[in-house]
Amino acid sequence: AAQPVEGLLAGLDLLEITRHGVVLQLRLNRPAKRNALSDPLIQQMHTAFVNLPEDIRAVVISGAGEHFCAGLDLSELVERDIGSGVLHSRMWHAAFDAIQFGRVPVIAALHGAVVGGGLELASACHVRVADDSTYFALPEGSRGIFVGGGGSVRIPRLMGVARMTDLMLTGRVYSAAEGVAAGLAQYQVPTGTSLDKALALATRVAGNAPMSNYAVMHALPRIADQSQDQGLMTESLMAAVAESTPEAQDRLRAFLDKRAPKVKPT
Ligand code: 1HE
């Protein structure tokens, strides 16, 4: 059952934040504007991710209303000059870095439009669940702008430069199934069930040892950016850190004592 949150996160009016035990659910809450990402909404996401309660082990992000997120709030862009444009993009980078490189894994529950900055936000999360109503697009080209929320860095790592180029140049819209096939989402579920699926996955993720989750979030993407030689060294260091935690020792002993579940085929 969902419980309200208190403390630092309680005053964030553009996010509806509830707790499900050790999982925090964070819902973008501007449905009348299709959850378009205004400056205050980006800032509130940043605040939320740097102030997660200590006992939280995983986060789910979803969107209120008919769509996950319509991307950048275009009404804020009209009067921006060059300097403030750089700072604006850097503000998004800080917020989305706080998601990708925070303390705990983040699962995105997608439905309806996942477009422009909405796809940039989803790509900063660690696992993405799409329902059948989900569609993906990068309409920046037709709006006369470029991605600025980390999309050029993160989205090609999911789908490849060629597919992203196609979306941006031609305005192509991917269905949920096309998005999953291209790597934009890892799960496809019936319409209206992505949040339930994301919460179930988050609960599972929250049951892992925190240092294992941290290694996956922080070491994997960095190793992918390193040479083979450096990557192998980073892997050895991270592996040694993870396996020497008391929690890892307990879990390994539980398996050897036949107290831990085995891996089963689905
Ligand atoms: C908005 C925005 C927005 C809706 N900024 N106000 N993103 C886009 O180019 C996508 C623009 N949005 C759309 O194409 C559609 O709104 C949707 C497909 C997402 C949803 O359609 P629909 O029919 O459900 O809603 P609507 O009637 O279009 O929108 C409802 C209201 O939300 C309406 O305002 P209203 O005052 O007339 O009620 C819309 O103007 C408003 N709205 N989307 C501002 N994006 C860091 S760089 C990132 C670059 C980008 O993200 S570029 C892509 C921007």
mmCIF file of N, CA, C and O and ligand atoms in Angstrom, residues 32-34 36 67 70-74 92 113 115-117 120 135 139-140 143 145 148-149, ligand 1:
data_model
loop_
_atom_site.group_PDB
_atom_site.id
_atom_site.type_symbol
_atom_site.label_atom_id
_atom_site.label_comp_id
_atom_site.label_asym_id
_atom_site.label_seq_id
_atom_site.Cartn_x
_atom_site.Cartn_y
_atom_site.Cartn_z
ATOM 1 N N ALA A 32 -2.204 18.397 -17.077
ATOM 2 C CA ALA A 32 -2.838 19.344 -18.017
ATOM 3 C C ALA A 32 -1.859 19.772 -19.092
ATOM 4 O O ALA A 32 -2.253 20.131 -20.203
ATOM 5 N N LYS A 33 -0.559 19.748 -18.776
ATOM 6 C CA LYS A 33 0.485 20.099 -19.761
ATOM 7 C C LYS A 33 1.238 18.851 -20.204
ATOM 8 O O LYS A 33 2.381 18.926 -20.649
ATOM 9 N N ARG A 34 0.602 17.712 -20.055
ATOM 10 C CA ARG A 34 1.183 16.425 -20.482
ATOM 11 C C ARG A 34 2.553 16.195 -19.844
ATOM 12 O O ARG A 34 3.458 15.642 -20.440
ATOM 13 N N ALA A 36 4.887 18.200 -19.286
ATOM 14 C CA ALA A 36 5.995 18.911 -19.933
ATOM 15 C C ALA A 36 6.974 19.366 -18.855
ATOM 16 O O ALA A 36 6.588 19.786 -17.756
ATOM 17 N N HIS A 67 -0.284 10.615 -20.534
ATOM 18 C CA HIS A 67 1.046 10.469 -21.131
ATOM 19 C C HIS A 67 2.127 10.435 -20.050
ATOM 20 O O HIS A 67 1.984 11.074 -19.007
ATOM 21 N N ALA A 70 5.647 14.865 -22.237
ATOM 22 C CA ALA A 70 5.694 15.540 -23.547
ATOM 23 C C ALA A 70 7.011 16.260 -23.785
ATOM 24 O O ALA A 70 7.114 17.033 -24.736
ATOM 25 N N GLY A 71 8.020 16.036 -22.941
ATOM 26 C CA GLY A 71 9.327 16.655 -23.180
ATOM 27 C C GLY A 71 9.409 18.072 -22.630
ATOM 28 O O GLY A 71 8.587 18.494 -21.806
ATOM 29 N N LEU A 72 10.397 18.778 -23.129
ATOM 30 C CA LEU A 72 10.652 20.155 -22.698
ATOM 31 C C LEU A 72 9.377 20.992 -22.747
ATOM 32 O O LEU A 72 8.611 20.901 -23.713
ATOM 33 N N ASP A 73 9.165 21.823 -21.729
ATOM 34 C CA ASP A 73 8.056 22.779 -21.778
ATOM 35 C C ASP A 73 8.422 23.868 -22.780
ATOM 36 O O ASP A 73 9.230 24.749 -22.492
ATOM 37 N N LEU A 74 7.834 23.759 -23.972
ATOM 38 C CA LEU A 74 8.242 24.630 -25.087
ATOM 39 C C LEU A 74 7.905 26.095 -24.821
ATOM 40 O O LEU A 74 8.517 26.982 -25.415
ATOM 41 N N TRP A 92 19.425 20.460 -16.687
ATOM 42 C CA TRP A 92 18.853 19.135 -16.988
ATOM 43 C C TRP A 92 19.905 18.049 -16.748
ATOM 44 O O TRP A 92 19.609 16.988 -16.202
ATOM 45 N N ALA A 113 2.704 9.240 -24.589
ATOM 46 C CA ALA A 113 3.855 9.900 -25.209
ATOM 47 C C ALA A 113 5.089 9.830 -24.322
ATOM 48 O O ALA A 113 5.037 10.176 -23.136
ATOM 49 N N VAL A 115 8.297 11.466 -25.332
ATOM 50 C CA VAL A 115 8.848 12.182 -26.485
ATOM 51 C C VAL A 115 9.828 13.264 -26.051
ATOM 52 O O VAL A 115 9.713 13.838 -24.961
ATOM 53 N N GLY A 116 10.781 13.536 -26.920
ATOM 54 C CA GLY A 116 11.762 14.586 -26.669
ATOM 55 C C GLY A 116 12.416 14.392 -25.315
ATOM 56 O O GLY A 116 12.940 13.317 -25.001
ATOM 57 N N GLY A 117 12.344 15.438 -24.495
ATOM 58 C CA GLY A 117 12.933 15.371 -23.162
ATOM 59 C C GLY A 117 12.338 14.266 -22.301
ATOM 60 O O GLY A 117 12.983 13.808 -21.347
ATOM 61 N N GLU A 120 14.508 11.534 -23.029
ATOM 62 C CA GLU A 120 15.800 11.783 -22.362
ATOM 63 C C GLU A 120 15.706 11.392 -20.883
ATOM 64 O O GLU A 120 16.627 10.783 -20.324
ATOM 65 N N TYR A 135 4.373 5.421 -26.943
ATOM 66 C CA TYR A 135 5.065 5.686 -28.205
ATOM 67 C C TYR A 135 6.232 6.625 -27.951
ATOM 68 O O TYR A 135 6.221 7.421 -27.021
ATOM 69 N N PRO A 139 10.903 14.804 -31.481
ATOM 70 C CA PRO A 139 10.429 15.839 -32.403
ATOM 71 C C PRO A 139 11.277 17.107 -32.408
ATOM 72 O O PRO A 139 10.875 18.118 -33.011
ATOM 73 N N GLU A 140 12.446 17.049 -31.778
ATOM 74 C CA GLU A 140 13.300 18.243 -31.721
ATOM 75 C C GLU A 140 13.534 18.831 -33.107
ATOM 76 O O GLU A 140 13.503 20.053 -33.293
ATOM 77 N N ARG A 143 10.874 20.992 -34.262
ATOM 78 C CA ARG A 143 10.702 22.217 -33.439
ATOM 79 C C ARG A 143 11.863 23.186 -33.634
ATOM 80 O O ARG A 143 11.941 24.225 -32.974
ATOM 81 N N ILE A 145 15.022 22.641 -32.785
ATOM 82 C CA ILE A 145 16.001 22.595 -31.685
ATOM 83 C C ILE A 145 16.773 21.276 -31.726
ATOM 84 O O ILE A 145 16.661 20.519 -32.694
ATOM 85 N N GLY A 148 18.884 18.392 -25.449
ATOM 86 C CA GLY A 148 19.732 19.135 -24.510
ATOM 87 C C GLY A 148 19.730 18.520 -23.124
ATOM 88 O O GLY A 148 20.373 19.032 -22.211
ATOM 89 N N GLY A 149 19.000 17.434 -22.971
ATOM 90 C CA GLY A 149 18.891 16.809 -21.653
ATOM 91 C C GLY A 149 19.686 15.512 -21.552
ATOM 92 O O GLY A 149 19.269 14.587 -20.855
HETATM 93 C C1 1HE B 1 2.846 21.478 -23.910
HETATM 94 C C2 1HE B 1 3.780 20.512 -24.336
HETATM 95 C C3 1HE B 1 5.148 20.873 -24.320
HETATM 96 C C4 1HE B 1 1.819 19.645 -24.487
HETATM 97 N N1 1HE B 1 5.473 22.126 -23.907
HETATM 98 N N2 1HE B 1 3.215 22.691 -23.518
HETATM 99 N N3 1HE B 1 7.893 18.163 -27.148
HETATM 100 C C5 1HE B 1 7.068 18.086 -28.187
HETATM 101 O O1 1HE B 1 7.356 18.594 -29.261
HETATM 102 C C6 1HE B 1 5.756 17.414 -27.953
HETATM 103 C C7 1HE B 1 4.650 18.440 -27.906
HETATM 104 N N4 1HE B 1 3.393 17.873 -27.450
HETATM 105 C C8 1HE B 1 2.603 17.074 -28.248
HETATM 106 O O2 1HE B 1 2.959 16.716 -29.359
HETATM 107 C C9 1HE B 1 1.288 16.666 -27.679
HETATM 108 O O3 1HE B 1 0.926 17.610 -26.676
HETATM 109 C C10 1HE B 1 1.264 15.250 -27.062
HETATM 110 C C11 1HE B 1 1.358 14.218 -28.180
HETATM 111 C C12 1HE B 1 2.386 15.038 -26.063
HETATM 112 C C13 1HE B 1 -0.072 15.047 -26.290
HETATM 113 O O4 1HE B 1 -1.171 15.339 -27.134
HETATM 114 P P1 1HE B 1 -2.600 15.639 -26.484
HETATM 115 O O5 1HE B 1 -3.576 15.802 -27.633
HETATM 116 O O6 1HE B 1 -2.923 14.608 -25.467
HETATM 117 O O7 1HE B 1 -2.455 17.009 -25.660
HETATM 118 P P2 1HE B 1 -2.414 18.526 -26.199
HETATM 119 O O8 1HE B 1 -3.814 19.017 -26.402
HETATM 120 O O9 1HE B 1 -1.493 18.670 -27.361
HETATM 121 O O10 1HE B 1 -1.716 19.289 -24.987
HETATM 122 C C14 1HE B 1 -2.434 19.660 -23.816
HETATM 123 C C15 1HE B 1 -1.824 20.932 -23.298
HETATM 124 O O11 1HE B 1 -0.442 20.687 -22.965
HETATM 125 C C16 1HE B 1 -1.793 22.040 -24.340
HETATM 126 O O12 1HE B 1 -1.864 23.269 -23.633
HETATM 127 P P3 1HE B 1 -3.263 24.077 -23.499
HETATM 128 O O13 1HE B 1 -2.868 25.275 -22.698
HETATM 129 O O14 1HE B 1 -3.698 24.352 -24.897
HETATM 130 O O15 1HE B 1 -4.195 23.140 -22.775
HETATM 131 C C17 1HE B 1 -0.403 21.920 -24.926
HETATM 132 O O16 1HE B 1 0.066 23.123 -25.512
HETATM 133 C C18 1HE B 1 0.394 21.567 -23.690
HETATM 134 N N5 1HE B 1 1.644 20.900 -24.026
HETATM 135 N N6 1HE B 1 3.112 19.393 -24.686
HETATM 136 C C19 1HE B 1 4.520 22.994 -23.518
HETATM 137 N N7 1HE B 1 6.117 20.027 -24.684
HETATM 138 C C20 1HE B 1 16.289 19.741 -23.026
HETATM 139 S S1 1HE B 1 15.913 19.644 -24.659
HETATM 140 C C21 1HE B 1 14.469 18.694 -24.835
HETATM 141 C C22 1HE B 1 13.863 19.018 -26.150
HETATM 142 C C23 1HE B 1 12.454 18.534 -26.267
HETATM 143 O O17 1HE B 1 11.891 17.927 -25.402
HETATM 144 S S2 1HE B 1 11.716 18.895 -27.750
HETATM 145 C C24 1HE B 1 10.200 18.068 -27.733
HETATM 146 C C25 1HE B 1 9.127 18.883 -27.112
#
